[in-house]
Coordinates of C-alpha atoms in Angstrom, one line a residue:
Chain A
X1 CA -22.5 -2.3 33.1
X2 CA -24.7 -3.8 30.5
X3 CA -26.3 -1.8 28.6
X4 CA -29.6 -2.6 26.9
X5 CA -30.0 -3.7 23.0
X6 CA -31.6 -0.3 22.0
X7 CA -28.9 2.0 23.6
X8 CA -26.2 -0.4 22.1
X9 CA -27.9 0.4 18.9
X10 CA -27.5 4.3 19.5
X11 CA -24.3 4.0 21.0
X12 CA -23.2 2.0 17.8
X13 CA -24.4 4.1 15.4
X14 CA -23.1 7.4 17.8
X15 CA -19.5 5.6 17.5
X16 CA -19.4 4.9 13.5
X17 CA -20.7 8.5 12.2
X18 CA -18.4 10.0 14.5
X19 CA -15.8 7.4 13.3
X20 CA -16.6 8.5 9.4
X21 CA -16.7 12.2 10.3
X22 CA -13.4 12.5 11.8
X23 CA -12.7 10.7 8.7
X24 CA -13.4 12.1 6.0
X25 CA -12.8 15.7 7.5
X26 CA -9.5 16.6 6.1
X27 CA -10.7 15.4 2.5
X28 CA -13.6 18.0 3.0
X29 CA -11.6 20.3 4.6
X30 CA -8.6 20.1 0.7
X31 CA -12.3 20.1 -1.0
X32 CA -13.5 23.4 0.5
X33 CA -10.2 25.3 -0.1
X34 CA -9.7 24.2 -3.4
X35 CA -12.9 26.8 -3.5
X36 CA -11.5 29.6 -1.7
X37 CA -9.5 32.2 -2.9
X38 CA -5.9 32.5 -2.2
X39 CA -6.3 34.7 0.2
X40 CA -9.1 33.0 2.2
X41 CA -7.5 30.3 1.7
X42 CA -4.8 31.4 4.5
X43 CA -6.8 33.6 6.2
X44 CA -6.7 33.4 10.3
X45 CA -8.9 31.6 11.4
X46 CA -9.6 29.6 9.0
X47 CA -12.7 30.1 7.0
X48 CA -16.2 28.1 7.1
X49 CA -17.9 30.5 5.2
X50 CA -17.1 31.8 2.3
X51 CA -18.5 33.0 -1.5
X52 CA -17.1 30.2 -3.1
X53 CA -15.1 30.5 -6.4
X54 CA -13.7 28.8 -9.5
X55 CA -10.7 30.4 -10.4
X56 CA -8.4 27.9 -9.2
X57 CA -9.7 25.2 -11.0
X58 CA -9.9 27.6 -14.4
X59 CA -6.2 28.7 -13.5
X60 CA -5.4 24.2 -13.2
X61 CA -6.5 23.7 -16.6
X62 CA -5.5 26.7 -18.3
X63 CA -1.5 25.8 -16.7
X64 CA -1.2 22.5 -17.4
X65 CA -3.6 20.4 -19.2
X66 CA -5.8 18.5 -16.6
X67 CA -7.1 16.6 -19.1
X68 CA -4.4 15.0 -20.6
X69 CA -3.1 14.0 -17.3
X70 CA -6.3 12.5 -16.6
X71 CA -6.5 10.7 -19.9
X72 CA -2.6 9.4 -18.7
X73 CA -4.0 8.4 -15.8
X74 CA -7.0 6.3 -16.8
X75 CA -5.0 5.0 -19.8
X76 CA -2.0 3.7 -17.4
X77 CA -4.6 2.5 -14.3
X78 CA -6.8 0.4 -16.9
X79 CA -4.1 -0.9 -19.3
X80 CA -1.7 -2.1 -16.4
X81 CA -4.7 -4.0 -14.7
X82 CA -5.7 -5.8 -17.9
X83 CA -2.3 -6.7 -18.5
X84 CA -1.6 -7.7 -14.6
X85 CA -4.9 -9.9 -15.0
X86 CA -3.6 -11.5 -18.6
X87 CA -0.7 -12.7 -16.7
X88 CA -2.1 -13.3 -13.7
X89 CA -4.6 -15.6 -14.0
X90 CA -2.6 -18.7 -15.9
X91 CA -0.5 -18.2 -13.3
X92 CA -2.8 -18.1 -10.5
X93 CA -5.0 -20.8 -12.0
X94 CA -1.8 -23.3 -12.3
X95 CA -0.6 -22.7 -8.5
X96 CA -4.6 -23.2 -7.4
X97 CA -5.1 -26.3 -9.4
X98 CA -2.0 -28.6 -10.8
X99 CA -0.3 -27.9 -6.5
X100 CA 3.8 -28.0 -6.4
X101 CA 5.7 -27.9 -4.0
X102 CA 6.6 -25.0 -5.4
X103 CA 3.7 -23.1 -4.9
X104 CA 4.1 -21.9 -1.6
X105 CA 7.7 -20.7 -2.5
X106 CA 6.5 -18.4 -5.0
X107 CA 4.1 -16.8 -2.7
X108 CA 6.5 -15.9 -0.5
X109 CA 9.2 -15.0 -3.2
X110 CA 5.6 -12.6 -4.4
X111 CA 6.2 -11.2 -0.8
X112 CA 9.1 -10.4 -1.0
X113 CA 8.7 -7.5 -3.8
X114 CA 7.7 -5.0 -1.2
X115 CA 10.8 -5.7 1.1
X116 CA 13.1 -3.7 -1.1
X117 CA 12.1 0.3 -1.2
X118 CA 11.0 1.5 -4.0
X119 CA 14.1 3.8 -4.3
X120 CA 15.9 0.9 -4.3
X121 CA 15.3 0.3 -7.5
X122 CA 15.3 3.2 -9.2
X123 CA 18.1 3.3 -10.8
X124 CA 18.4 -0.5 -12.4
X125 CA 14.8 0.1 -13.5
X126 CA 15.4 3.4 -14.6
X127 CA 18.3 1.8 -16.7
X128 CA 16.5 -0.3 -18.2
X129 CA 13.4 1.8 -19.8
X130 CA 16.0 4.1 -20.7
X131 CA 17.8 1.4 -22.9
X132 CA 14.2 0.1 -24.5
X133 CA 14.0 3.8 -25.3
X134 CA 10.6 3.9 -23.1
X135 CA 10.8 7.2 -21.0
X136 CA 8.3 10.0 -20.0
X137 CA 5.7 7.4 -22.4
X138 CA 2.7 5.9 -21.0
X139 CA 3.4 2.0 -22.6
X140 CA 6.5 2.4 -19.2
X141 CA 4.4 2.9 -17.3
X142 CA 1.6 0.3 -18.4
X143 CA 4.4 -2.2 -17.7
X144 CA 5.6 -1.0 -14.7
X145 CA 2.1 -1.0 -12.7
X146 CA 1.6 -4.1 -14.1
X147 CA 4.4 -6.3 -12.7
X148 CA 4.0 -3.8 -9.3
X149 CA 0.4 -5.2 -9.1
X150 CA 1.3 -8.4 -10.1
X151 CA 2.3 -9.7 -6.5
X152 CA -1.3 -9.0 -4.6
X153 CA -3.5 -9.7 -8.0
X154 CA -2.0 -13.3 -7.8
X155 CA -2.2 -13.7 -4.4
X156 CA -5.9 -12.5 -4.9
X157 CA -7.0 -14.5 -7.9
X158 CA -5.1 -17.8 -6.1
X159 CA -7.0 -17.5 -2.7
X160 CA -10.7 -16.8 -5.2
X161 CA -9.8 -19.9 -7.4
X162 CA -8.9 -22.2 -5.0
X163 CA -12.7 -21.1 -3.7
X164 CA -13.8 -23.1 -6.8
X165 CA -14.2 -26.6 -6.0
X166 CA -11.8 -28.8 -7.9
X167 CA -14.5 -31.4 -9.5
X168 CA -16.6 -28.8 -11.1
X169 CA -13.6 -28.4 -13.8
X170 CA -12.7 -32.4 -13.5
X171 CA -16.0 -33.2 -14.9
X172 CA -15.7 -30.6 -18.2
X173 CA -12.4 -31.6 -19.3
X174 CA -14.1 -35.1 -18.8
X175 CA -16.5 -33.8 -21.2
X176 CA -13.6 -33.5 -23.4
X177 CA -13.3 -28.8 -22.6
X178 CA -9.9 -28.2 -23.3
X179 CA -7.9 -26.1 -20.8
X180 CA -8.5 -22.3 -22.1
X181 CA -12.5 -23.8 -22.9
X182 CA -11.8 -24.5 -18.9
X183 CA -10.7 -21.0 -17.8
X184 CA -12.9 -18.9 -19.7
X185 CA -16.2 -20.5 -19.8
X186 CA -16.6 -21.8 -16.1
X187 CA -13.5 -20.5 -14.2
X188 CA -13.7 -16.7 -15.0
X189 CA -17.7 -16.7 -15.1
X190 CA -18.3 -18.7 -11.3
X191 CA -14.8 -16.3 -10.1
X192 CA -15.7 -13.2 -11.7
X193 CA -16.9 -11.2 -8.1
X194 CA -13.4 -11.6 -7.5
X195 CA -11.8 -10.6 -10.4
X196 CA -14.2 -7.9 -10.5
X197 CA -12.9 -6.7 -6.9
X198 CA -8.9 -7.5 -7.7
X199 CA -9.3 -5.2 -11.2
X200 CA -10.8 -2.9 -8.5
X201 CA -7.9 -2.5 -6.1
X202 CA -5.4 -2.7 -9.0
X203 CA -6.8 -0.2 -10.6
X204 CA -6.8 2.3 -7.3
X205 CA -3.6 1.2 -6.7
X206 CA -2.5 1.9 -9.8
X207 CA -3.8 5.6 -9.5
X208 CA -2.1 6.5 -6.6
X209 CA 0.8 5.5 -7.5
X210 CA 3.3 8.7 -7.8
X211 CA 6.8 7.4 -7.2
X212 CA 7.4 6.2 -10.5
X213 CA 5.4 8.8 -12.8
X214 CA 7.3 11.2 -11.0
X215 CA 10.2 9.2 -11.8
X216 CA 9.9 8.3 -15.3
X217 CA 7.6 10.2 -17.1
X218 CA 8.1 14.5 -17.8
X219 CA 4.9 16.3 -19.6
X220 CA 4.4 13.2 -22.2
X221 CA 2.8 10.2 -19.9
X222 CA 2.4 12.4 -16.7
X223 CA 0.1 10.7 -14.7
X224 CA -2.6 13.1 -12.2
X225 CA -0.1 11.8 -9.1
X226 CA 2.7 13.5 -11.1
X227 CA 0.7 16.5 -11.5
X228 CA 0.1 17.2 -8.0
X229 CA 3.5 16.7 -7.7
X230 CA 4.3 19.4 -10.3
X231 CA 2.5 22.0 -8.1
X232 CA 3.4 21.5 -4.5
X233 CA 7.2 22.2 -4.8
X234 CA 7.8 25.9 -6.3
X235 CA 4.1 26.7 -5.1
X236 CA 4.2 25.7 -1.7
X237 CA 2.8 28.4 -0.6
X238 CA -0.5 28.5 -3.1
X239 CA -3.0 25.9 -1.0
X240 CA -5.8 26.8 -3.0
X241 CA -4.6 26.0 -6.1
X242 CA -3.0 23.1 -4.7
X243 CA -6.1 21.7 -3.2
X244 CA -7.9 22.4 -6.2
X245 CA -5.6 20.2 -8.4
X246 CA -5.5 17.0 -5.3
X247 CA -9.4 17.7 -5.9
X248 CA -9.4 17.3 -9.6
X249 CA -6.6 14.5 -8.8
X250 CA -9.1 12.4 -6.4
X251 CA -12.5 12.8 -7.6
X252 CA -11.9 10.6 -10.5
X253 CA -11.4 8.0 -8.5
X254 CA -13.4 8.8 -5.4
X255 CA -16.5 8.5 -7.4
X256 CA -15.5 5.3 -9.7
X257 CA -14.3 3.6 -6.1
X258 CA -17.9 5.3 -4.8
X259 CA -19.9 3.0 -7.4
X260 CA -18.4 0.1 -6.7
X261 CA -17.9 0.1 -3.3
X262 CA -19.7 -2.4 -2.5
X263 CA -18.4 -4.9 -5.0
X264 CA -14.7 -4.0 -3.1
X265 CA -15.7 -4.7 -0.3
X266 CA -16.9 -7.8 -0.9
X267 CA -13.8 -8.6 -3.1
X268 CA -11.8 -8.0 0.3
X269 CA -13.8 -10.2 1.9
X270 CA -12.5 -13.1 0.4
X271 CA -9.6 -12.5 -1.2
X272 CA -6.7 -10.6 0.8
X273 CA -7.9 -11.9 4.0
X274 CA -7.6 -15.4 3.2
Chain B
X1 CA -7.9 -52.4 -17.3
X2 CA -6.6 -49.1 -15.9
X3 CA -4.6 -47.6 -18.7
X4 CA -1.0 -46.4 -17.2
X5 CA 0.7 -45.1 -20.4
X6 CA -2.3 -42.9 -20.9
X7 CA -2.1 -41.7 -17.1
X8 CA 1.1 -40.5 -17.2
X9 CA 0.3 -39.2 -21.4
X10 CA -1.9 -36.8 -19.2
X11 CA 0.3 -35.8 -16.1
X12 CA 3.3 -35.0 -19.2
X13 CA 0.8 -33.1 -20.8
X14 CA -0.3 -30.9 -17.5
X15 CA 2.6 -30.5 -16.8
X16 CA 4.2 -28.8 -20.0
X17 CA 0.3 -27.1 -19.3
X18 CA 1.8 -25.7 -16.4
X19 CA 4.6 -24.5 -17.1
X20 CA 3.1 -22.6 -20.1
X21 CA 0.7 -20.8 -17.5
X22 CA 3.0 -20.1 -15.3
X23 CA 5.8 -18.8 -17.3
X24 CA 4.9 -14.9 -17.7
X25 CA 4.5 -15.0 -14.3
X26 CA 7.3 -16.0 -12.9
X27 CA 9.2 -14.1 -15.8
X28 CA 7.8 -10.8 -14.5
X29 CA 8.6 -11.7 -10.7
X30 CA 11.9 -12.2 -11.7
X31 CA 12.0 -8.7 -13.6
X32 CA 10.3 -7.4 -10.4
X33 CA 11.2 -9.0 -7.8
X34 CA 14.7 -10.7 -8.7
X35 CA 16.7 -8.7 -10.7
X36 CA 16.3 -4.8 -9.7
X37 CA 16.9 -6.8 -5.8
X38 CA 20.4 -8.5 -7.2
X39 CA 21.4 -5.5 -9.1
X40 CA 20.8 -3.3 -5.6
X41 CA 22.7 -6.0 -3.6
X42 CA 25.9 -5.8 -6.7
X43 CA 25.8 -2.2 -6.4
X44 CA 26.5 -2.1 -2.5
X45 CA 29.9 -3.7 -3.1
X46 CA 30.9 -1.4 -5.6
X47 CA 31.9 2.5 -5.7
X48 CA 29.2 3.0 -8.7
X49 CA 27.9 6.8 -8.4
X50 CA 25.2 7.9 -10.5
X51 CA 28.0 10.2 -13.0
X52 CA 29.1 6.9 -12.7
X53 CA 26.8 4.0 -13.7
X54 CA 28.3 1.0 -15.5
X55 CA 32.0 2.1 -13.9
X56 CA 31.8 0.7 -10.6
X57 CA 34.9 -1.3 -9.2
X58 CA 34.6 -4.3 -6.7
X59 CA 34.8 -2.6 -3.1
X60 CA 34.1 -5.2 -1.3
X61 CA 32.3 -4.6 2.7
X62 CA 33.5 -1.0 2.0
X63 CA 30.1 1.0 1.8
X64 CA 29.0 -1.3 4.8
X65 CA 32.0 -1.7 7.7
X66 CA 35.6 -0.6 6.6
X67 CA 38.3 -0.7 8.8
X68 CA 41.0 1.9 8.3
X69 CA 44.7 2.4 10.3
X70 CA 46.3 6.0 10.4
X71 CA 49.6 6.2 10.4
X72 CA 49.6 7.2 13.6
X73 CA 48.4 3.9 14.6
X74 CA 44.6 4.7 15.4
X75 CA 42.3 2.3 13.8
X76 CA 39.3 4.2 12.2
X77 CA 36.0 2.8 11.3
X78 CA 34.2 3.6 8.6
X79 CA 30.7 2.5 6.4
X80 CA 26.7 2.4 7.5
X81 CA 27.6 0.0 9.8
X82 CA 28.9 2.8 12.5
X83 CA 27.1 5.8 11.2
X84 CA 25.1 7.2 13.5
X85 CA 22.5 8.8 10.9
X86 CA 22.0 5.3 9.9
X87 CA 21.0 4.1 13.1
X88 CA 19.0 6.9 14.2
X89 CA 17.1 6.3 10.5
X90 CA 16.4 2.3 11.7
X91 CA 15.3 3.4 14.9
X92 CA 13.2 6.0 13.5
X93 CA 11.8 2.8 11.2
X94 CA 11.4 0.5 14.4
X95 CA 9.6 3.2 16.2
X96 CA 7.2 4.4 13.4
X97 CA 6.2 1.1 12.2
X98 CA 5.3 -0.7 15.6
X99 CA 3.2 2.5 16.8
X100 CA 1.3 3.3 13.8
X101 CA 1.1 -1.0 12.9
X102 CA -0.6 -1.3 16.7
X103 CA -2.8 2.0 16.4
X104 CA -4.4 0.7 12.6
X105 CA -5.0 -2.8 14.4
X106 CA -6.9 -1.5 17.0
X107 CA -8.7 1.6 15.4
X108 CA -9.4 -1.1 12.3
X109 CA -10.6 -3.8 14.7
X110 CA -13.0 -1.4 16.3
X111 CA -14.4 0.5 13.1
X112 CA -14.8 -3.0 12.4
X113 CA -16.9 -4.4 15.0
X114 CA -18.9 -0.9 14.8
X115 CA -19.8 -1.7 11.2
X116 CA -20.5 -5.0 11.2
X117 CA -24.3 -4.9 12.3
X118 CA -26.4 -3.4 10.0
X119 CA -28.0 0.0 11.3
X120 CA -29.3 3.0 9.1
X121 CA -26.9 4.7 7.0
X122 CA -24.1 2.1 6.8
X123 CA -23.4 2.5 3.6
X124 CA -22.2 6.2 3.6
X125 CA -20.3 5.7 7.2
X126 CA -18.2 3.1 5.0
X127 CA -17.6 5.1 2.0
X128 CA -16.3 7.8 4.3
X129 CA -14.3 5.7 6.7
X130 CA -13.1 4.3 3.1
X131 CA -11.8 7.5 1.3
X132 CA -8.8 8.2 3.0
X133 CA -7.1 4.9 1.8
X134 CA -8.2 5.8 -1.9
X135 CA -6.4 8.9 -2.4
X136 CA -3.0 9.0 -3.0
X137 CA -0.4 9.2 -0.7
X138 CA 1.2 12.6 -1.8
X139 CA -2.3 14.4 -1.8
X140 CA -3.4 13.4 1.5
X141 CA 0.0 14.2 3.4
X142 CA 0.1 17.7 1.3
X143 CA -3.1 18.2 2.6
X144 CA -2.3 17.1 6.3
X145 CA 0.8 19.6 5.8
X146 CA -1.6 22.8 5.1
X147 CA -4.0 21.2 8.2
X148 CA -1.0 21.3 10.4
X149 CA 0.2 23.7 9.3
X150 CA 1.1 26.4 12.0
X151 CA -0.3 30.1 11.7
X152 CA -3.2 28.6 8.8
X153 CA -3.7 25.2 9.6
X154 CA -7.6 24.3 11.1
X155 CA -5.7 21.4 13.4
X156 CA -4.4 24.4 15.5
X157 CA -6.9 26.7 15.5
X158 CA -9.4 23.6 17.1
X159 CA -7.3 22.6 19.1
X160 CA -6.9 26.5 20.8
X161 CA -10.7 27.2 20.2
X162 CA -11.8 23.9 23.0
X163 CA -9.0 24.9 25.0
X164 CA -6.1 21.8 24.5
X165 CA -3.5 24.5 22.9
X166 CA -2.5 27.7 24.4
X167 CA -1.6 28.9 20.8
X168 CA -0.3 26.4 17.8
X169 CA 2.9 25.0 17.3
X170 CA 5.0 23.9 14.3
X171 CA 3.3 20.2 13.9
X172 CA 5.3 19.0 11.2
X173 CA 8.8 21.4 11.9
X174 CA 9.7 20.8 15.2
X175 CA 11.5 18.1 16.7
X176 CA 9.7 17.1 19.6
X177 CA 6.2 16.8 17.8
X178 CA 7.1 15.8 13.8
X179 CA 7.0 12.3 14.8
X180 CA 3.3 12.5 16.2
X181 CA 2.0 14.4 13.4
X182 CA 3.5 11.4 10.9
X183 CA 1.9 8.9 13.1
X184 CA -1.1 10.5 12.8
X185 CA -1.3 10.8 9.6
X186 CA -0.9 7.4 8.5
X187 CA -2.7 6.0 10.8
X188 CA -5.6 8.5 9.5
X189 CA -4.2 7.0 5.5
X190 CA -4.4 3.7 6.5
X191 CA -6.4 2.5 9.6
X192 CA -9.5 2.1 6.6
X193 CA -7.3 -0.6 5.1
X194 CA -7.0 -2.7 8.3
X195 CA -11.2 -1.9 9.2
X196 CA -11.9 -3.4 5.2
X197 CA -9.3 -6.7 6.0
X198 CA -10.9 -6.9 9.9
X199 CA -14.1 -6.4 8.7
X200 CA -14.1 -9.5 5.8
X201 CA -12.5 -11.5 8.2
X202 CA -15.6 -10.9 10.9
X203 CA -17.9 -11.5 8.1
X204 CA -16.9 -15.1 8.3
X205 CA -17.6 -16.1 11.9
X206 CA -20.3 -17.6 11.6
X207 CA -23.8 -15.9 13.7
X208 CA -25.1 -18.5 15.7
X209 CA -21.9 -18.8 17.8
X210 CA -23.1 -15.7 18.7
X211 CA -26.5 -16.5 19.1
X212 CA -25.0 -19.3 21.3
X213 CA -23.1 -17.3 23.9
X214 CA -25.7 -14.5 23.6
X215 CA -28.3 -16.8 25.0
X216 CA -25.4 -18.7 27.9
X217 CA -25.0 -14.6 29.4
X218 CA -21.1 -14.4 27.9
X219 CA -20.1 -11.2 28.9
X220 CA -19.9 -9.1 25.6
X221 CA -16.0 -8.2 26.7
X222 CA -15.5 -11.9 26.8
X223 CA -17.1 -13.0 23.8
X224 CA -14.6 -10.5 22.2
X225 CA -11.5 -12.0 24.1
X226 CA -12.7 -16.2 23.9
X227 CA -14.8 -16.0 19.9
X228 CA -14.2 -12.9 18.0
X229 CA -10.5 -12.3 18.3
X230 CA -9.6 -16.3 18.3
X231 CA -11.4 -16.2 14.7
X232 CA -10.1 -13.2 13.2
X233 CA -7.1 -13.7 14.1
X234 CA -5.4 -15.4 10.7
X235 CA -7.3 -13.0 8.9
X236 CA -5.3 -9.9 11.6
X237 CA -1.9 -11.8 11.1
X238 CA -2.0 -11.6 7.0
X239 CA -3.2 -7.8 7.6
X240 CA -0.3 -7.0 10.1
X241 CA 1.7 -8.5 8.1
X242 CA 1.4 -6.4 4.9
X243 CA 1.2 -3.1 6.5
X244 CA 3.9 -3.7 8.6
X245 CA 5.7 -4.6 5.6
X246 CA 4.5 -1.0 3.7
X247 CA 5.9 0.4 7.3
X248 CA 9.3 -0.4 7.8
X249 CA 9.4 0.7 4.1
X250 CA 7.2 4.4 4.5
X251 CA 8.8 6.6 2.1
X252 CA 6.6 9.4 0.1
X253 CA 4.5 10.4 3.7
X254 CA 7.8 11.7 5.5
X255 CA 9.2 12.9 2.1
X256 CA 6.3 15.0 1.7
X257 CA 5.3 16.1 5.4
X258 CA 8.5 16.6 7.1
X259 CA 11.2 16.2 4.9
X260 CA 14.2 17.6 6.8
X261 CA 13.5 16.4 10.4
X262 CA 15.5 14.4 12.2
X263 CA 13.2 12.6 14.2
X264 CA 11.4 11.1 11.0
X265 CA 13.6 10.3 8.7
X266 CA 13.5 6.7 8.1
X267 CA 15.5 4.2 6.5
X268 CA 13.5 4.6 3.1
X269 CA 14.6 8.3 3.6
X270 CA 17.9 8.3 4.4
X271 CA 19.1 5.8 1.4
X272 CA 17.2 7.8 -0.9
X273 CA 19.1 10.8 -0.3
X274 CA 22.2 8.9 -0.1
X275 CA 21.2 7.8 -3.7
X276 CA 20.4 10.7 -5.4
X277 CA 20.9 13.6 -3.1
X278 CA 23.7 13.0 -1.7
X279 CA 25.4 11.4 -4.9
X280 CA 26.9 8.4 -2.7
X281 CA 24.8 6.0 -5.0
X282 CA 27.0 2.4 -3.8
X283 CA 26.4 3.6 0.3
X284 CA 23.0 4.6 -0.4
X285 CA 22.7 0.6 -2.9
X286 CA 24.0 -0.6 0.5
X287 CA 21.5 0.9 2.9
X288 CA 18.8 -0.4 0.5
X289 CA 20.6 -3.9 0.7
X290 CA 20.4 -3.7 4.7
X291 CA 16.6 -2.7 4.9
X292 CA 15.6 -5.2 2.7
X293 CA 17.9 -8.0 4.9
X294 CA 16.3 -6.6 7.9
X295 CA 12.8 -6.9 6.5
X296 CA 13.5 -10.4 5.6
X297 CA 14.7 -11.0 8.5
X298 CA 11.3 -9.7 10.3
X299 CA 9.2 -11.5 7.7
X300 CA 10.8 -14.5 8.1
X301 CA 10.6 -14.6 12.2
X302 CA 7.1 -13.3 11.8
X303 CA 5.7 -16.4 9.4
X304 CA 7.7 -18.6 12.0
X305 CA 7.2 -17.5 15.0
X306 CA 3.4 -16.4 14.2
X307 CA 2.9 -19.5 12.8
X308 CA 1.3 -17.5 9.7
X309 CA -0.5 -19.5 7.0
X310 CA 0.2 -17.6 4.1
X311 CA -0.8 -20.2 1.1
X312 CA -4.5 -20.6 3.4
X313 CA -3.7 -24.5 2.9
X314 CA -5.3 -26.6 6.0
X315 CA -7.2 -23.7 7.9
X316 CA -10.7 -24.5 6.2

């Protein structure tokens, strides 16, 4: 069967909207539940129309200071991303422009960070953090988040840098520019888009990191994912409150991601794939 | 004349610069990749416990496999390698990884193909599809646990209403459906990531190839098999390996969604149980080490057999 171009177009639009709605529905439901009272939340059949209430949000804020957790999340995810970029940029530069026989080995070695279960390295890292006196501090989270994301950040930067023709950098060097100048004045502006999307990806990943923030922080440096976790175990049945706290935890990053999604799509177009 | 001494000088200078540039990265990688790994492997050969993390003594392979002869002359084997719970976890992990990555790849590619053309509202659809990926796993797992609830969940309600089910089922609690529930949630969560990577691959295919195929009247299915698929293959191979690495280590989703179901216990979950909950720290370390070994072997085979070019050299 052959479809006319018009039919094809309609089919495509229908399919994609269908997929979009299916993918988005659970999130819609989460947000909807957060505006229900606990009783409305467990009503059978589930309510689609009801009188919305803000009491869950008020309760969450009252019981645990949402903003201090949010600030921790912002600081740790931006701080860790910055730290990862600072380490990764020179490293990726060296690998991309001064390739050696080790380049491939280093790339493979980085993959091995994704081969061990996080819980398998929990104790060694916990002990390190404890010895350094950094338990329940944002510093510890910044360092650990940066380390966790370093492989993917390096990997992406490496693939962007490789796209830049060597000759451009060589000629700048011939004109007497120092390596530092070559990087800051030439390479970084040229790959700005890629670096931004790498940063974005890293921020999203840090924001969503739960394992380490649950295990290494308590009240001082807890991030939003730790806050969500704290609402789940003892209060498993208070679904409306859990929904409210989850909505609050995701909202900033989703809004942020929404504004930057074009950048993200373009960035991944190059980075993760090549 | 060519000045060789200067050339050598430059070369040495460059090498030193490369060293300084790479040093922070290597040190950092050593801290995250090498040291904890070595430490965990070391623990797995000792009798370390959580309460006595520094006092463990070397006991060789006993955590893996231990032969014991009773006074009656009967021989007992102990250790992870003869532990049925461990092999159950291995089987669950493999089953989960293969099925989830397969569907994620198929759906991801499908969505990417659909989204690869301009139409009204594409930005909205793309954003709606991307959002599940941006939500913390801990949140999405909780949310799905709620939606899959046997009494109050919306999924059962919908399925009963349209007549697929007679009455709601306890998706996450029942042994028959627990794995299905985990698979649904994981596929929902990671298909966007696959779609994104596939979309990226698709956008690099030159349009004129398609134009030419169209003019020659090649059937769309044939275009897909003969042009699209081979051209996105490199992107797909890398995407699949990254997904596979995560799937083989799946932990948080299962930990939240079906914490105690035997049907979904994976290698990560079971090694966490032993490491933390059961105070069999060294035993759990042995399981972590085995998990690492299994993944490492898998990755090597995949790269070798699939001829995946990780550093991207020579495929331009």
